[in-house]
Structure formats: structure tokens, C-alpha cells
């Protein structure tokens, strides 16, 4: 009660309101950020996919990306889905600008069903010049699902992101223990790929630190 009263007495007039120019810039950045995020998840047989992105402020640093790939029996290519979840350190205009560059680079490196380790390594290399100057980093998790007859092979790599969680059909909860520093932290960063599977009825949860905070 004492803490509540103490903070309730703080004057709110000291908080500087953004100018009209700053408000316009934030709105432009917000629209740019939203344009880079997928409007709807892809439709994949035997998978139910959903995502929710809620910025803590007008613009934030979280992003999600989907990279579906259809099957090609003649080329011995199985149906795949790549899912990226990331979080730029910090918020505001700076995070939005770095997010834009990250999403553009991700769309390039994740094309063609590249394995998660290769995606993380390539994205780290592409963004390191910008993170080193801005002193920002990128928490990142990339998961590749490959369809098989009775399950989906799951390969994932984490770089400073919250570990993925699998809820099995029988109710068991399994954390996939990914580990690693955020992208853009060290020049010679190494990323470790972990492999498991999804069976019918399993649920895979990928999320940023906004959930646990």
C-alpha cells in the first residue's frame, strides 16, 4: 500500500509528450514494421499455425516469419516450413529500423529450405556490421519442420531467445534446450542445432521474452 501511494503521488506532468513531428515519424515506422510482418500464417497440411505480435509501445522489436516450401517428389524434396521468431534489443525507432534490415536479410538467407544453423550463421554475418554500430543485438530462434509419413522432423537453433516448448499429446511439457548468444554479439559466434520431432496432437510454442516479462 505504501508503494502504491508513493507512485500514485508522482506528478505525471514531467513526462514530455512527443511532438507532432515525432508522432508522425513513429507512425511511419509503425506502418513500416507492420508491413514486414506476415498478415496470415501459411496453410500447411496437418499443421495448425497461429501467431500474435503485440508491441509494448507504438513500435517494438519483435518479429515473426514463415518460410513454407512445397514438396517436389521428382527432386526428392519433402514439404517444409521454416518459422522464425526474433526480438531486437530495445524499442522505438532504432529497434524498428534494425528490425527492417533483419527481416529483409532473413528473407534472403532462409530461402530454399536452408537448415537452421546456416540461417542463423548467415543472418549473424549479415547483421553484425549494423548491430556493432548500434549496440543492439537480435534474440533469434529459427525452426525448420520437415514432413514425414507419421511425424514432422523438427530442427531448431536459438541465439539468445526463449527456448521453444513442446506440449506432447499426452500432456508432457518439453523444453528444447537451445543456447547461444544473440545475433550480432560476437564475430565468431557459433550456433548449435537441436533435432527432435512433432507427432500428431503435439503443440510447439515459440515466443519472445515479452511473454515471460
GROMACS .gro file of C-alpha atoms in nm:
model
  213
    1UNK     CA    1   0.000   0.000   0.000
    2UNK     CA    2   0.282   0.242   0.082
    3UNK     CA    3   0.449   0.177  -0.255
    4UNK     CA    4   0.118   0.227  -0.435
    5UNK     CA    5   0.064   0.559  -0.260
    6UNK     CA    6   0.423   0.667  -0.328
    7UNK     CA    7   0.399   0.612  -0.701
    8UNK     CA    8   0.043   0.743  -0.721
    9UNK     CA    9   0.170   1.077  -0.588
   10UNK     CA   10   0.429   1.118  -0.863
   11UNK     CA   11   0.335   1.406  -1.092
   12UNK     CA   12   0.264   1.298  -1.447
   13UNK     CA   13   0.330   1.641  -1.595
   14UNK     CA   14   0.703   1.574  -1.613
   15UNK     CA   15   0.657   1.319  -1.888
   16UNK     CA   16   0.733   1.501  -2.211
   17UNK     CA   17   0.470   1.449  -2.479
   18UNK     CA   18   0.601   1.366  -2.827
   19UNK     CA   19   0.590   1.649  -3.078
   20UNK     CA   20   0.375   1.630  -3.389
   21UNK     CA   21   0.688   1.557  -3.596
   22UNK     CA   22   0.795   1.274  -3.365
   23UNK     CA   23   0.444   1.131  -3.368
   24UNK     CA   24   0.448   1.128  -3.748
   25UNK     CA   25   0.785   0.951  -3.757
   26UNK     CA   26   0.663   0.689  -3.508
   27UNK     CA   27   0.350   0.628  -3.713
   28UNK     CA   28   0.555   0.584  -4.031
   29UNK     CA   29   0.787   0.342  -3.851
   30UNK     CA   30   0.489   0.152  -3.709
   31UNK     CA   31   0.332   0.110  -4.052
   32UNK     CA   32   0.666   0.003  -4.199
   33UNK     CA   33   0.709  -0.256  -3.924
   34UNK     CA   34   0.359  -0.397  -3.971
   35UNK     CA   35   0.413  -0.421  -4.347
   36UNK     CA   36   0.713  -0.650  -4.287
   37UNK     CA   37   0.516  -0.895  -4.071
   38UNK     CA   38   0.303  -1.169  -4.229
   39UNK     CA   39  -0.069  -1.090  -4.232
   40UNK     CA   40  -0.170  -1.456  -4.206
   41UNK     CA   41   0.018  -1.780  -4.139
   42UNK     CA   42   0.064  -2.018  -4.431
   43UNK     CA   43  -0.174  -2.307  -4.489
   44UNK     CA   44   0.011  -2.636  -4.443
   45UNK     CA   45  -0.145  -2.985  -4.445
   46UNK     CA   46  -0.157  -3.147  -4.100
   47UNK     CA   47  -0.045  -2.825  -3.924
   48UNK     CA   48  -0.250  -2.563  -3.740
   49UNK     CA   49  -0.048  -2.239  -3.731
   50UNK     CA   50  -0.117  -1.915  -3.544
   51UNK     CA   51   0.084  -1.609  -3.434
   52UNK     CA   52   0.027  -1.294  -3.230
   53UNK     CA   53   0.250  -0.985  -3.222
   54UNK     CA   54   0.163  -0.711  -2.969
   55UNK     CA   55   0.422  -0.429  -2.941
   56UNK     CA   56   0.471  -0.289  -2.591
   57UNK     CA   57   0.478   0.064  -2.738
   58UNK     CA   58   0.381   0.223  -3.070
   59UNK     CA   59   0.658   0.021  -3.232
   60UNK     CA   60   0.856  -0.269  -3.095
   61UNK     CA   61   1.132  -0.507  -3.185
   62UNK     CA   62   0.954  -0.843  -3.209
   63UNK     CA   63   0.903  -1.018  -3.540
   64UNK     CA   64   0.788  -1.348  -3.684
   65UNK     CA   65   0.842  -1.500  -4.027
   66UNK     CA   66   0.721  -1.806  -4.218
   67UNK     CA   67   0.911  -1.986  -4.492
   68UNK     CA   68   0.699  -2.264  -4.646
   69UNK     CA   69   0.831  -2.495  -4.911
   70UNK     CA   70   0.615  -2.734  -5.110
   71UNK     CA   71   0.700  -3.095  -5.175
   72UNK     CA   72   0.865  -3.197  -5.504
   73UNK     CA   73   0.870  -3.579  -5.537
   74UNK     CA   74   1.073  -3.569  -5.857
   75UNK     CA   75   1.351  -3.379  -5.678
   76UNK     CA   76   1.311  -3.584  -5.357
   77UNK     CA   77   1.211  -3.265  -5.171
   78UNK     CA   78   0.974  -3.303  -4.877
   79UNK     CA   79   0.725  -3.041  -4.761
   80UNK     CA   80   0.888  -2.799  -4.518
   81UNK     CA   81   0.803  -2.498  -4.303
   82UNK     CA   82   1.057  -2.261  -4.153
   83UNK     CA   83   0.943  -2.042  -3.863
   84UNK     CA   84   1.149  -1.750  -3.734
   85UNK     CA   85   1.085  -1.562  -3.410
   86UNK     CA   86   1.307  -1.269  -3.312
   87UNK     CA   87   1.336  -0.973  -3.081
   88UNK     CA   88   1.552  -0.667  -3.134
   89UNK     CA   89   1.701  -0.536  -2.810
   90UNK     CA   90   1.537  -0.209  -2.720
   91UNK     CA   91   1.225  -0.045  -2.856
   92UNK     CA   92   1.130   0.260  -3.053
   93UNK     CA   93   1.251   0.392  -3.385
   94UNK     CA   94   1.602   0.243  -3.361
   95UNK     CA   95   1.468  -0.106  -3.299
   96UNK     CA   96   1.220  -0.069  -3.584
   97UNK     CA   97   1.494   0.028  -3.829
   98UNK     CA   98   1.714  -0.265  -3.727
   99UNK     CA   99   1.412  -0.495  -3.745
  100UNK     CA  100   1.352  -0.387  -4.105
  101UNK     CA  101   1.704  -0.478  -4.210
  102UNK     CA  102   1.688  -0.806  -4.019
  103UNK     CA  103   1.364  -0.917  -4.186
  104UNK     CA  104   1.496  -0.832  -4.533
  105UNK     CA  105   1.817  -1.027  -4.469
  106UNK     CA  106   1.621  -1.318  -4.318
  107UNK     CA  107   1.403  -1.347  -4.628
  108UNK     CA  108   1.721  -1.398  -4.828
  109UNK     CA  109   1.910  -1.642  -4.606
  110UNK     CA  110   1.608  -1.862  -4.521
  111UNK     CA  111   1.508  -1.923  -4.881
  112UNK     CA  112   1.527  -2.271  -5.023
  113UNK     CA  113   1.489  -2.470  -4.703
  114UNK     CA  114   1.827  -2.386  -4.553
  115UNK     CA  115   1.894  -2.566  -4.222
  116UNK     CA  116   1.857  -2.358  -3.903
  117UNK     CA  117   2.230  -2.340  -3.829
  118UNK     CA  118   2.302  -2.200  -4.173
  119UNK     CA  119   2.020  -1.947  -4.139
  120UNK     CA  120   2.147  -1.826  -3.800
  121UNK     CA  121   2.509  -1.807  -3.918
  122UNK     CA  122   2.421  -1.616  -4.235
  123UNK     CA  123   2.189  -1.374  -4.057
  124UNK     CA  124   2.451  -1.311  -3.789
  125UNK     CA  125   2.712  -1.231  -4.054
  126UNK     CA  126   2.474  -1.003  -4.245
  127UNK     CA  127   2.364  -0.802  -3.941
  128UNK     CA  128   2.689  -0.783  -3.741
  129UNK     CA  129   2.808  -0.455  -3.905
  130UNK     CA  130   2.483  -0.287  -3.801
  131UNK     CA  131   2.450  -0.432  -3.452
  132UNK     CA  132   2.810  -0.340  -3.370
  133UNK     CA  133   2.742   0.025  -3.458
  134UNK     CA  134   2.400   0.049  -3.297
  135UNK     CA  135   2.500  -0.154  -2.987
  136UNK     CA  136   2.183  -0.357  -3.034
  137UNK     CA  137   2.151  -0.735  -3.060
  138UNK     CA  138   1.895  -0.977  -3.202
  139UNK     CA  139   1.747  -1.259  -2.996
  140UNK     CA  140   1.655  -1.519  -3.255
  141UNK     CA  141   1.508  -1.867  -3.288
  142UNK     CA  142   1.469  -2.048  -3.620
  143UNK     CA  143   1.283  -2.378  -3.650
  144UNK     CA  144   1.255  -2.595  -3.960
  145UNK     CA  145   0.977  -2.855  -3.982
  146UNK     CA  146   1.006  -3.130  -4.243
  147UNK     CA  147   0.709  -3.356  -4.310
  148UNK     CA  148   0.742  -3.734  -4.286
  149UNK     CA  149   0.483  -4.009  -4.315
  150UNK     CA  150   0.380  -4.012  -3.947
  151UNK     CA  151   0.553  -3.708  -3.793
  152UNK     CA  152   0.731  -3.379  -3.858
  153UNK     CA  153   1.107  -3.365  -3.812
  154UNK     CA  154   1.191  -3.056  -3.604
  155UNK     CA  155   1.530  -2.884  -3.628
  156UNK     CA  156   1.585  -2.566  -3.431
  157UNK     CA  157   1.858  -2.324  -3.330
  158UNK     CA  158   1.846  -2.050  -3.067
  159UNK     CA  159   2.051  -1.734  -3.028
  160UNK     CA  160   1.962  -1.562  -2.702
  161UNK     CA  161   1.592  -1.641  -2.745
  162UNK     CA  162   1.349  -1.813  -2.510
  163UNK     CA  163   1.376  -2.190  -2.562
  164UNK     CA  164   1.094  -2.348  -2.765
  165UNK     CA  165   0.838  -2.551  -2.573
  166UNK     CA  166   0.667  -2.869  -2.691
  167UNK     CA  167   0.349  -2.991  -2.526
  168UNK     CA  168   0.311  -3.357  -2.620
  169UNK     CA  169  -0.028  -3.505  -2.695
  170UNK     CA  170  -0.008  -3.696  -2.363
  171UNK     CA  171   0.031  -3.369  -2.167
  172UNK     CA  172   0.409  -3.379  -2.114
  173UNK     CA  173   0.592  -3.045  -2.147
  174UNK     CA  174   0.940  -3.050  -2.301
  175UNK     CA  175   1.172  -2.751  -2.330
  176UNK     CA  176   1.409  -2.769  -2.626
  177UNK     CA  177   1.732  -2.656  -2.463
  178UNK     CA  178   1.865  -2.418  -2.724
  179UNK     CA  179   2.152  -2.198  -2.612
  180UNK     CA  180   2.365  -1.927  -2.761
  181UNK     CA  181   2.437  -1.557  -2.760
  182UNK     CA  182   2.209  -1.318  -2.951
  183UNK     CA  183   2.293  -1.250  -3.313
  184UNK     CA  184   2.532  -0.961  -3.362
  185UNK     CA  185   2.710  -1.009  -3.029
  186UNK     CA  186   3.043  -1.171  -3.121
  187UNK     CA  187   3.222  -1.200  -3.454
  188UNK     CA  188   3.294  -1.573  -3.421
  189UNK     CA  189   2.957  -1.677  -3.278
  190UNK     CA  190   2.865  -2.045  -3.308
  191UNK     CA  191   2.513  -2.183  -3.315
  192UNK     CA  192   2.411  -2.534  -3.215
  193UNK     CA  193   2.124  -2.710  -3.386
  194UNK     CA  194   1.892  -2.943  -3.194
  195UNK     CA  195   1.673  -3.208  -3.356
  196UNK     CA  196   1.353  -3.369  -3.231
  197UNK     CA  197   1.007  -3.440  -3.377
  198UNK     CA  198   0.639  -3.345  -3.363
  199UNK     CA  199   0.380  -3.620  -3.351
  200UNK     CA  200   0.006  -3.582  -3.419
  201UNK     CA  201  -0.152  -3.382  -3.136
  202UNK     CA  202   0.173  -3.217  -3.025
  203UNK     CA  203   0.190  -2.838  -2.983
  204UNK     CA  204   0.504  -2.628  -3.047
  205UNK     CA  205   0.526  -2.287  -2.877
  206UNK     CA  206   0.774  -2.023  -2.994
  207UNK     CA  207   0.773  -1.687  -2.814
  208UNK     CA  208   0.982  -1.385  -2.723
  209UNK     CA  209   1.072  -1.259  -2.376
  210UNK     CA  210   0.761  -1.042  -2.374
  211UNK     CA  211   0.566  -1.345  -2.252
  212UNK     CA  212   0.787  -1.415  -1.951
  213UNK     CA  213   0.829  -1.047  -1.867
   0.00000   0.00000   0.00000
